[in-house]
Tab-separated table of N, CA, C and O in Angstrom:
chain	number	residue	atom	x	y	z
A	1	MET	N	-1.975	6.889	-0.367
A	1	MET	CA	-2.138	5.464	-0.512
A	1	MET	C	-1.062	4.778	0.312
A	1	MET	O	0.110	5.172	0.272
A	2	LEU	N	-1.461	3.793	1.053
A	2	LEU	CA	-0.539	2.988	1.850
A	2	LEU	C	-0.655	1.537	1.394
A	2	LEU	O	-1.726	1.100	0.978
A	3	ALA	N	0.431	0.817	1.487
A	3	ALA	CA	0.410	-0.587	1.073
A	3	ALA	C	1.224	-1.419	2.047
A	3	ALA	O	2.248	-0.977	2.564
A	4	ILE	N	0.729	-2.623	2.280
A	4	ILE	CA	1.477	-3.614	3.044
A	4	ILE	C	1.407	-4.923	2.270
A	4	ILE	O	0.487	-5.157	1.499
A	5	ALA	N	2.410	-5.749	2.471
A	5	ALA	CA	2.451	-7.053	1.827
A	5	ALA	C	1.953	-8.117	2.792
A	5	ALA	O	2.182	-8.032	3.997
A	6	GLU	N	1.289	-9.104	2.239
A	6	GLU	CA	0.730	-10.182	3.056
A	6	GLU	C	1.790	-10.821	3.949
A	6	GLU	O	1.516	-11.146	5.104
A	7	ASN	N	2.982	-10.984	3.430
A	7	ASN	CA	4.030	-11.679	4.178
A	7	ASN	C	5.021	-10.731	4.846
A	7	ASN	O	6.123	-11.138	5.214
A	8	ASP	N	4.618	-9.474	5.015
A	8	ASP	CA	5.451	-8.546	5.787
A	8	ASP	C	5.502	-9.001	7.236
A	8	ASP	O	4.476	-9.396	7.800
A	9	PRO	N	6.662	-8.919	7.859
A	9	PRO	CA	6.694	-9.188	9.294
A	9	PRO	C	5.937	-8.080	10.037
A	9	PRO	O	5.816	-6.956	9.546
A	10	ALA	N	5.436	-8.417	11.189
A	10	ALA	CA	4.611	-7.473	11.957
A	10	ALA	C	5.326	-6.155	12.218
A	10	ALA	O	4.701	-5.088	12.158
A	11	PHE	N	6.639	-6.204	12.473
A	11	PHE	CA	7.336	-4.955	12.788
A	11	PHE	C	7.374	-4.001	11.596
A	11	PHE	O	7.650	-2.809	11.768
A	12	LEU	N	7.070	-4.486	10.399
A	12	LEU	CA	6.966	-3.613	9.233
A	12	LEU	C	5.518	-3.238	8.930
A	12	LEU	O	5.242	-2.120	8.509
A	13	ALA	N	4.600	-4.162	9.113
A	13	ALA	CA	3.193	-3.909	8.777
A	13	ALA	C	2.501	-3.032	9.813
A	13	ALA	O	1.706	-2.152	9.451
A	14	ILE	N	2.776	-3.230	11.077
A	14	ILE	CA	2.064	-2.506	12.138
A	14	ILE	C	2.248	-0.990	12.038
A	14	ILE	O	1.267	-0.251	12.165
A	15	PRO	N	3.440	-0.466	11.783
A	15	PRO	CA	3.555	0.993	11.649
A	15	PRO	C	2.712	1.556	10.495
A	15	PRO	O	2.175	2.661	10.605
A	16	THR	N	2.572	0.804	9.416
A	16	THR	CA	1.723	1.259	8.308
A	16	THR	C	0.269	1.300	8.741
A	16	THR	O	-0.454	2.256	8.436
A	17	LEU	N	-0.173	0.295	9.467
A	17	LEU	CA	-1.548	0.282	9.968
A	17	LEU	C	-1.755	1.391	11.004
A	17	LEU	O	-2.819	2.021	11.038
A	18	ASP	N	-0.753	1.645	11.826
A	18	ASP	CA	-0.832	2.751	12.785
A	18	ASP	C	-0.952	4.094	12.064
A	18	ASP	O	-1.717	4.966	12.478
A	19	LEU	N	-0.196	4.253	10.973
A	19	LEU	CA	-0.288	5.481	10.178
A	19	LEU	C	-1.671	5.620	9.561
A	19	LEU	O	-2.262	6.714	9.578
A	20	ALA	N	-2.220	4.530	9.045
A	20	ALA	CA	-3.578	4.570	8.478
A	20	ALA	C	-4.585	4.996	9.540
A	20	ALA	O	-5.480	5.805	9.271
A	21	ARG	N	-4.425	4.473	10.742
A	21	ARG	CA	-5.323	4.844	11.848
A	21	ARG	C	-5.184	6.325	12.182
A	21	ARG	O	-6.180	7.035	12.360
A	22	ALA	N	-3.963	6.821	12.266
A	22	ALA	CA	-3.736	8.231	12.601
A	22	ALA	C	-4.326	9.154	11.524
A	22	ALA	O	-4.939	10.171	11.844
A	23	ILE	N	-4.149	8.794	10.271
A	23	ILE	CA	-4.717	9.593	9.181
A	23	ILE	C	-6.237	9.578	9.256
A	23	ILE	O	-6.900	10.604	9.070
A	24	THR	N	-6.796	8.411	9.545
A	24	THR	CA	-8.254	8.290	9.661
A	24	THR	C	-8.778	9.167	10.785
A	24	THR	O	-9.787	9.872	10.613
A	25	LEU	N	-8.115	9.142	11.935
A	25	LEU	CA	-8.551	9.965	13.063
A	25	LEU	C	-8.407	11.454	12.751
A	25	LEU	O	-9.254	12.259	13.130
A	26	ARG	N	-7.347	11.811	12.038
A	26	ARG	CA	-7.111	13.216	11.702
A	26	ARG	C	-8.080	13.727	10.644
A	26	ARG	O	-8.645	14.812	10.767
A	27	ASP	N	-8.296	12.931	9.595
A	27	ASP	CA	-9.066	13.385	8.435
A	27	ASP	C	-10.510	12.915	8.417
A	27	ASP	O	-11.302	13.381	7.593
A	28	GLY	N	-10.835	11.955	9.257
A	28	GLY	CA	-12.200	11.438	9.274
A	28	GLY	C	-12.482	10.427	8.180
A	28	GLY	O	-13.616	10.006	8.007
A	29	GLN	N	-11.469	10.026	7.443
A	29	GLN	CA	-11.652	8.961	6.464
A	29	GLN	C	-10.333	8.211	6.300
A	29	GLN	O	-9.254	8.782	6.430
A	30	CYS	N	-10.471	6.937	6.036
A	30	CYS	CA	-9.304	6.069	5.917
A	30	CYS	C	-8.612	6.303	4.576
A	30	CYS	O	-9.276	6.431	3.548
A	31	PRO	N	-7.287	6.361	4.579
A	31	PRO	CA	-6.582	6.451	3.301
A	31	PRO	C	-6.704	5.129	2.544
A	31	PRO	O	-7.065	4.100	3.123
A	32	ARG	N	-6.423	5.169	1.260
A	32	ARG	CA	-6.402	3.920	0.507
A	32	ARG	C	-5.340	3.022	1.126
A	32	ARG	O	-4.199	3.432	1.321
A	33	LEU	N	-5.742	1.806	1.434
A	33	LEU	CA	-4.837	0.841	2.060
A	33	LEU	C	-4.865	-0.423	1.216
A	33	LEU	O	-5.906	-1.055	1.059
A	34	LEU	N	-3.743	-0.768	0.655
A	34	LEU	CA	-3.634	-1.890	-0.261
A	34	LEU	C	-2.916	-3.040	0.425
A	34	LEU	O	-1.829	-2.851	0.985
A	35	LEU	N	-3.524	-4.224	0.408
A	35	LEU	CA	-2.883	-5.442	0.898
A	35	LEU	C	-2.441	-6.241	-0.317
A	35	LEU	O	-3.269	-6.654	-1.135
A	36	LEU	N	-1.158	-6.426	-0.459
A	36	LEU	CA	-0.595	-7.131	-1.609
A	36	LEU	C	-0.422	-8.602	-1.255
A	36	LEU	O	0.547	-8.996	-0.602
A	37	GLU	N	-1.401	-9.407	-1.674
A	37	GLU	CA	-1.409	-10.832	-1.335
A	37	GLU	C	-0.275	-11.565	-2.044
A	37	GLU	O	0.044	-11.286	-3.195
A	38	GLY	N	0.326	-12.485	-1.314
A	38	GLY	CA	1.384	-13.310	-1.863
A	38	GLY	C	2.735	-12.621	-1.961
A	38	GLY	O	3.677	-13.179	-2.515
A	39	HIS	N	2.827	-11.418	-1.429
A	39	HIS	CA	4.076	-10.660	-1.514
A	39	HIS	C	4.739	-10.549	-0.149
A	39	HIS	O	4.102	-10.683	0.887
A	40	ASN	N	6.047	-10.276	-0.192
A	40	ASN	CA	6.790	-9.953	1.020
A	40	ASN	C	7.191	-8.484	0.921
A	40	ASN	O	6.759	-7.777	0.017
A	41	HIS	N	8.033	-8.031	1.821
A	41	HIS	CA	8.359	-6.606	1.866
A	41	HIS	C	9.113	-6.127	0.623
A	41	HIS	O	9.016	-4.964	0.254
A	42	PHE	N	9.835	-7.012	-0.036
A	42	PHE	CA	10.669	-6.608	-1.167
A	42	PHE	C	10.045	-6.869	-2.530
A	42	PHE	O	10.420	-6.220	-3.508
A	43	SER	N	9.116	-7.802	-2.635
A	43	SER	CA	8.635	-8.217	-3.958
A	43	SER	C	7.710	-7.230	-4.669
A	43	SER	O	7.734	-7.186	-5.903
A	44	PRO	N	6.888	-6.404	-4.006
A	44	PRO	CA	5.988	-5.527	-4.767
A	44	PRO	C	6.700	-4.570	-5.729
A	44	PRO	O	6.314	-4.506	-6.904
A	45	PRO	N	7.745	-3.849	-5.314
A	45	PRO	CA	8.400	-2.971	-6.294
A	45	PRO	C	9.027	-3.748	-7.448
A	45	PRO	O	9.062	-3.265	-8.576
A	46	CYS	N	9.491	-4.957	-7.154
A	46	CYS	CA	10.101	-5.776	-8.205
A	46	CYS	C	9.065	-6.295	-9.201
A	46	CYS	O	9.421	-6.668	-10.318
A	47	SER	N	7.803	-6.305	-8.814
A	47	SER	CA	6.764	-6.829	-9.694
A	47	SER	C	6.191	-5.766	-10.631
A	47	SER	O	5.433	-6.098	-11.544
A	48	ILE	N	6.544	-4.511	-10.432
A	48	ILE	CA	6.031	-3.451	-11.298
A	48	ILE	C	6.486	-3.710	-12.728
A	48	ILE	O	7.661	-3.955	-12.986
A	49	GLY	N	5.525	-3.690	-13.640
A	49	GLY	CA	5.817	-3.926	-15.048
A	49	GLY	C	5.809	-5.388	-15.449
A	49	GLY	O	6.081	-5.712	-16.597
A	50	THR	N	5.487	-6.279	-14.501
A	50	THR	CA	5.395	-7.706	-14.816
A	50	THR	C	3.920	-8.087	-14.908
A	50	THR	O	3.036	-7.245	-14.788
A	51	THR	N	3.653	-9.373	-15.100
A	51	THR	CA	2.266	-9.835	-15.145
A	51	THR	C	1.587	-9.735	-13.785
A	51	THR	O	0.371	-9.780	-13.703
A	52	ASP	N	2.359	-9.600	-12.719
A	52	ASP	CA	1.827	-9.439	-11.361
A	52	ASP	C	2.055	-7.991	-10.915
A	52	ASP	O	2.783	-7.714	-9.981
A	53	ASP	N	1.421	-7.065	-11.612
A	53	ASP	CA	1.677	-5.636	-11.409
A	53	ASP	C	0.579	-4.956	-10.589
A	53	ASP	O	0.132	-3.868	-10.919
A	54	GLU	N	0.145	-5.588	-9.525
A	54	GLU	CA	-0.918	-5.001	-8.695
A	54	GLU	C	-0.495	-3.656	-8.111
A	54	GLU	O	-1.267	-2.691	-8.124
A	55	LEU	N	0.730	-3.561	-7.628
A	55	LEU	CA	1.193	-2.313	-7.035
A	55	LEU	C	1.303	-1.215	-8.090
A	55	LEU	O	0.829	-0.101	-7.883
A	56	GLY	N	1.918	-1.508	-9.217
A	56	GLY	CA	2.059	-0.501	-10.265
A	56	GLY	C	0.715	0.009	-10.755
A	56	GLY	O	0.526	1.219	-10.933
A	57	SER	N	-0.233	-0.894	-10.930
A	57	SER	CA	-1.579	-0.505	-11.364
A	57	SER	C	-2.258	0.367	-10.313
A	57	SER	O	-2.938	1.336	-10.644
A	58	ALA	N	-2.079	0.025	-9.043
A	58	ALA	CA	-2.682	0.809	-7.960
A	58	ALA	C	-2.076	2.203	-7.902
A	58	ALA	O	-2.786	3.189	-7.668
A	59	ILE	N	-0.779	2.300	-8.119
A	59	ILE	CA	-0.122	3.614	-8.121
A	59	ILE	C	-0.668	4.475	-9.252
A	59	ILE	O	-0.982	5.652	-9.053
A	60	ILE	N	-0.807	3.901	-10.427
A	60	ILE	CA	-1.350	4.656	-11.568
A	60	ILE	C	-2.770	5.125	-11.277
A	60	ILE	O	-3.109	6.286	-11.513
A	61	ARG	N	-3.617	4.243	-10.738
A	61	ARG	CA	-4.995	4.659	-10.399
A	61	ARG	C	-4.995	5.764	-9.349
A	61	ARG	O	-5.837	6.646	-9.370
A	62	PHE	N	-4.041	5.722	-8.431
A	62	PHE	CA	-3.970	6.712	-7.362
A	62	PHE	C	-3.555	8.081	-7.894
A	62	PHE	O	-4.097	9.111	-7.465
A	63	ILE	N	-2.600	8.115	-8.806
A	63	ILE	CA	-2.101	9.413	-9.279
A	63	ILE	C	-2.858	9.979	-10.473
A	63	ILE	O	-2.755	11.183	-10.745
A	64	GLN	N	-3.641	9.182	-11.174
A	64	GLN	CA	-4.367	9.682	-12.354
A	64	GLN	C	-5.250	10.893	-12.071
A	64	GLN	O	-5.277	11.814	-12.879
A	65	PRO	N	-5.952	10.944	-10.965
A	65	PRO	CA	-6.792	12.135	-10.728
A	65	PRO	C	-6.001	13.441	-10.645
A	65	PRO	O	-6.550	14.513	-10.795
A	66	PHE	N	-4.703	13.348	-10.405
A	66	PHE	CA	-3.874	14.550	-10.265
A	66	PHE	C	-3.332	15.041	-11.603
A	66	PHE	O	-2.704	16.084	-11.666
A	67	ASN	N	-3.523	14.274	-12.662
A	67	ASN	CA	-3.024	14.679	-13.992
A	67	ASN	C	-3.958	15.657	-14.643
A	67	ASN	O	-5.090	15.703	-14.562
């Protein structure tokens, strides 16, 4: 799973998108890519466990199949 924040500067978001592209070309399918609207590069981890827990919920959904 990869995630970028809506307000990430390009120099942070572009490498994540490049990684998603490389994984897609290698595996033939795109990895889960999460766009966190209204967030910047630092706010998603800080929101885990709050009422705006989109990232934390996505992480739980991602790892549940491995339990």
